[in-house]
C-alpha positions in Angstrom: 10.7 7.0 -5.6 13.6 7.4 -7.8 15.9 5.2 -5.6 13.5 2.4 -5.8 13.2 2.6 -9.7 16.9 2.4 -10.2 17.4 -0.8 -8.1 17.0 -3.8 -10.6 19.3 -6.2 -11.9 22.0 -5.6 -14.5 20.3 -8.1 -16.9 17.1 -5.6 -16.9 19.1 -2.5 -16.8 17.1 -1.0 -19.8 13.7 -1.4 -18.3 14.7 0.7 -15.3 16.4 3.4 -17.4 13.2 3.7 -19.5 10.9 3.7 -16.2 13.2 6.4 -15.0 12.8 8.9 -18.1 9.1 8.1 -18.3 8.7 8.8 -14.5 10.5 12.0 -14.7 8.2 13.2 -17.5 5.2 12.3 -15.6 6.4 13.7 -12.3 6.7 17.0 -14.2 3.0 17.1 -14.4 2.8 16.9 -10.5 2.1 20.5 -9.3 3.3 22.0 -5.8 1.6 21.1 -2.7 -1.9 23.2 -2.4 -0.5 25.1 0.6 1.7 26.9 -2.1 -0.9 27.5 -4.6 -4.0 29.6 -5.1 -7.5 28.0 -5.5 -7.4 28.2 -9.3 -4.0 26.3 -9.3 -5.1 23.7 -7.0 -7.9 22.8 -9.4 -5.3 22.6 -12.3 -2.9 20.6 -10.1 -5.7 18.1 -9.3 -6.3 17.6 -13.0 -2.5 17.0 -13.6 -2.2 14.6 -10.6 -5.1 12.4 -12.1 -3.5 12.6 -15.7 -0.3 11.2 -14.0 -2.6 8.3 -12.5 -4.3 7.7 -16.0 -1.0 7.6 -17.6 0.4 5.3 -15.0 -2.4 2.8 -15.4 -1.8 2.7 -19.3 1.9 2.2 -18.9 1.7 -0.6 -16.2 3.0 -3.9 -17.7 0.5 -6.7 -16.9 0.8 -10.3 -17.5 -2.9 -10.6 -19.2 -5.4 -8.6 -20.8 -7.7 -9.1 -17.9 -5.3 -7.4 -15.3 -4.7 -4.7 -17.8 -8.4 -4.1 -18.2 -9.0 -4.0 -14.5 -6.0 -1.6 -13.8 -7.2 0.7 -16.6 -10.9 0.6 -15.4 -9.8 1.4 -11.7 -7.6 4.3 -12.6 -10.1 5.7 -15.2 -12.7 5.9 -12.5 -10.2 8.0 -10.5 -10.1 10.5 -13.5 -13.8 10.6 -14.1 -14.4 11.4 -10.5 -12.1 14.2 -10.3 -14.8 16.7 -11.1 -16.3 16.0 -7.6 -14.3 18.1 -5.3 -15.8 16.0 -2.3 -14.5 12.7 -3.6 -12.3 10.9 -1.1 -10.3 7.7 -1.3 -9.5 5.2 1.3 -5.8 4.0 1.1 -4.6 1.1 3.2 -0.9 1.7 4.3 1.2 -1.2 5.6 4.8 0.2 5.6 6.3 3.6 6.3 3.0 5.4 5.3 1.4 4.0 8.4 3.2 6.8 10.4 1.4 10.0 10.7 4.6 11.9 10.3 5.4 10.3 7.0 2.1 11.4 5.5 2.2 14.8 7.2 5.9 15.9 7.2 7.5 13.9 4.5 4.9 13.7 1.9 3.0 17.0 2.9 -0.5 15.4 3.1 -3.3 15.9 5.5 -5.2 12.6 6.0 -9.0 13.4 6.7 -8.9 10.5 9.0 -6.7 7.5 9.9 -7.6 4.3 11.7 -6.1 0.8 12.3 -7.1 -1.7 9.7 -6.7 -5.4 8.6 -6.2 -6.5 5.1 -7.2 -10.3 5.1 -5.8 -12.6 2.6 -2.6 -10.9 2.0 0.9 -11.4 3.3 3.5 -8.7 4.0 6.6 -8.7 1.7 9.8 -6.9 1.3 10.5 -7.5 -2.5 10.6 -4.0 -3.8 14.5 -3.6 -4.1 16.1 -0.5 -2.7 19.7 0.5 -2.6 22.0 -2.4 -1.5 23.9 -1.6 1.8 21.8 1.6 2.3 18.1 0.8 2.2 18.1 -2.8 0.8 14.2 -3.0 0.3 10.8 -1.7 0.8 7.6 -3.3 1.9 4.8 -4.5 -0.3 1.7 -6.8 0.1 0.9 -9.9 -1.8 -2.3 -11.7 -2.4 -2.4 -15.3 -1.0 -3.7 -17.7 -3.7 -6.1 -20.5 -2.7 -5.5 -24.1 -3.6 -7.2 -23.4 -7.0 -4.8 -20.5 -7.6 -7.4 -17.9 -7.4 -7.5 -15.6 -4.4 -11.3 -15.5 -3.0 -12.4 -14.4 0.4 -14.0 -17.6 1.3 -10.9 -19.6 0.0 -8.3 -17.5 1.6 -9.4 -17.0 5.3 -12.7 -18.8 5.7 -14.2 -22.2 5.8 -17.7 -23.6 6.2 -18.1 -26.2 9.1 -20.1 -29.3 8.2 -23.4 -28.4 6.5 -24.4 -25.4 8.6 -24.0 -21.8 7.6 -21.4 -20.9 10.4 -18.0 -19.5 9.5 -14.9 -20.3 11.5 -11.4 -18.6 11.3 -9.1 -20.7 9.7 -5.3 -20.6 9.1 -5.1 -17.3 7.4 -2.7 -14.5 6.3 -3.5 -11.0 7.0 -1.7 -7.6 7.1 -2.4 -5.0 10.0 -1.8 -1.3 8.8 -3.5 2.1 8.7 -6.4 3.0 6.5 -6.0 6.8 5.5 -9.0 8.6 4.0 -7.5 11.1 1.8 -8.6 14.0 -0.8 -8.5 13.1 -4.4 -5.4 15.3 -4.8 -3.6 13.8 -1.8 -4.3 10.3 -3.0 -2.9 11.0 -6.4 0.2 12.4 -4.5 0.7 9.2 -2.8 0.6 7.3 -6.2 3.3 9.8 -7.5 5.6 9.7 -4.5 5.4 5.8 -4.4 6.3 5.6 -8.0 3.0 4.1 -9.4 3.0 2.2 -11.6 6.8 1.2 -11.6 7.8 0.4 -8.0 4.1 -0.4 -7.3 0.9 -0.6 -8.7 -2.7 0.1 -7.5 -4.9 -2.7 -6.2 -8.6 -2.3 -5.1 -9.2 -4.3 -1.9 -11.5 -4.5 1.2 -10.2 -3.9 4.8 -11.6 -4.1 8.2 -11.3 -1.1 10.4 -10.8 -1.3 14.1 -9.8 1.1 17.1 -6.4 -0.3 18.1 -5.8 -1.1 21.9 -2.3 -2.7 21.3 -3.7 -5.9 22.4 -6.3 -8.0 20.4 -8.8 -5.4 19.2 -8.1 -6.2 15.6 -8.6 -10.0 16.2 -11.8 -9.3 17.9 -13.1 -7.2 15.1 -12.1 -9.9 12.5 -13.9 -12.5 14.3 -17.0 -10.4 14.6 -17.0 -9.8 10.9 -16.3 -13.6 10.1 -19.3 -14.8 12.5 -21.8 -12.3 11.0 -20.9 -12.5 7.2 -22.1 -15.3 4.9 -19.9 -16.8 2.2 -22.3 -15.1 -0.4 -21.8 -11.9 1.1 -18.0 -12.4 1.5 -17.6 -13.5 -2.0 -19.7 -10.4 -3.2 -17.6 -8.0 -1.4 -20.4 -7.3 1.1 -18.0 -6.9 4.1 -15.5 -4.3 5.5 -14.5 -1.0 3.7 -13.4 -0.5 0.1 -10.1 0.9 -0.1 -6.9 0.9 -2.3 -3.4 -0.5 -1.5 -0.2 -0.8 -3.3 1.4 -4.1 -4.8 4.7 -4.5 -5.8 5.4 -3.3 -9.5 6.5 -5.4 -12.5 8.7 -8.7 -12.2 11.5 -6.7 -13.9 11.5 -4.2 -11.0 11.1 -6.5 -8.1 13.1 -9.2 -6.3 12.8 -12.7 -7.3 11.8 -15.5 -5.0 12.8 -14.5 -1.3 12.5 -11.3 0.3 15.3 -8.9 0.7 15.8 -8.1 4.5 15.0 -4.5 5.0 17.2 -2.1 7.1 16.7 -1.7 10.9 16.1 1.9 10.2 13.2 1.2 8.0 11.8 -1.4 10.1 11.7 1.1 13.1 9.7 3.4 11.0 7.2 0.6 10.5 7.3 -0.2 14.2 6.6 3.4 15.2 3.6 3.5 13.0 2.3 0.3 14.3 2.7 1.5 17.9 1.2 5.0 17.1 -2.2 3.3 16.0 -1.9 0.5 18.5 -2.2 -2.4 16.1 -2.5 -5.9 17.7 0.3 -7.1 19.9 0.7 -10.3 18.0 1.2 -8.2 14.7 3.8 -6.1 16.5 5.8 -9.1 17.6 5.7 -10.3 13.9 7.2 -7.1 12.8 9.9 -7.1 15.5 10.9 -10.7 14.4 11.4 -9.8 10.9 15.2 -10.3 10.1 16.9 -7.0 8.9 19.8 -6.6 6.4 23.3 -5.4 6.6 23.9 -1.7 6.0 27.1 0.2 5.1 26.1 3.4 6.9 24.6 3.0 10.4 21.2 1.2 10.4 19.9 2.8 7.2 18.5 6.3 6.2 14.9 5.9 6.7 14.6 7.4 10.1 16.9 10.3 9.3 14.5 11.2 6.3 11.8 11.5 8.6 13.6 13.5 11.3 14.6 16.1 8.8 11.2 16.2 7.3 9.7 17.0 10.8 12.3 19.5 11.5 11.6 21.4 8.3 7.9 21.4 8.8 
């Protein structure tokens, strides 16, 4: 969103300004919500949304050619599959998009299905700058590198015991969230409203779905997957569900080093989403323990935005 793109240091002011100009041009391609358009215009709007995603991938700054090619290949596949009106995308949400009212009331989207899920091998961060004193930061996720510097499923959260083939849960980083199944057009709208590829960039991942009970359902499902999946299957992505999530954008548009404490209002939205889908109690406690930052006006603006959106629905 625009507020996020304007929040960079003065030393890199030129980059956010260019980002804003390009973003506005790309957003002009974004059509009105399908509920306000005819079937013919819906087809046109879908094409425009995927043109946005394709342009976004090409404009995403990357640190190496391999990363560039991977992002371009993923987004190109979105565009090529646009001809299939039945195509759906799994989107793993870990921040405010966990909450159903965020998707339906604020973003005017209609998820086909939503379920609790776990993203192994990642950690929750708050390194997407917002507006200091108002909404200081936004959430993101970050892959946990192994000792070799390469994040692989077996290195990050699994280990082989002795010479046998059994797999044990080791000390792991993971993020609980909500996996929304979206139409192609709704997924493209998520990309637009989240500021891809500036505030965020798309990342293909694998998640483990579970039916939340507010206690340990996610942990039990994770242990089941670990005990029934070989290292070969794990490294060949023969586990869980394929999905997309969002990583923090280019270094010029994110905080350096430590996280920026989010507002109490923003954290309340995350907690509401976690409770709505009955994420594991241990993860809920983890969210509650995240320190919040100081705000000049109340506890922040996030909750107010969602309340107004719900009233206007």
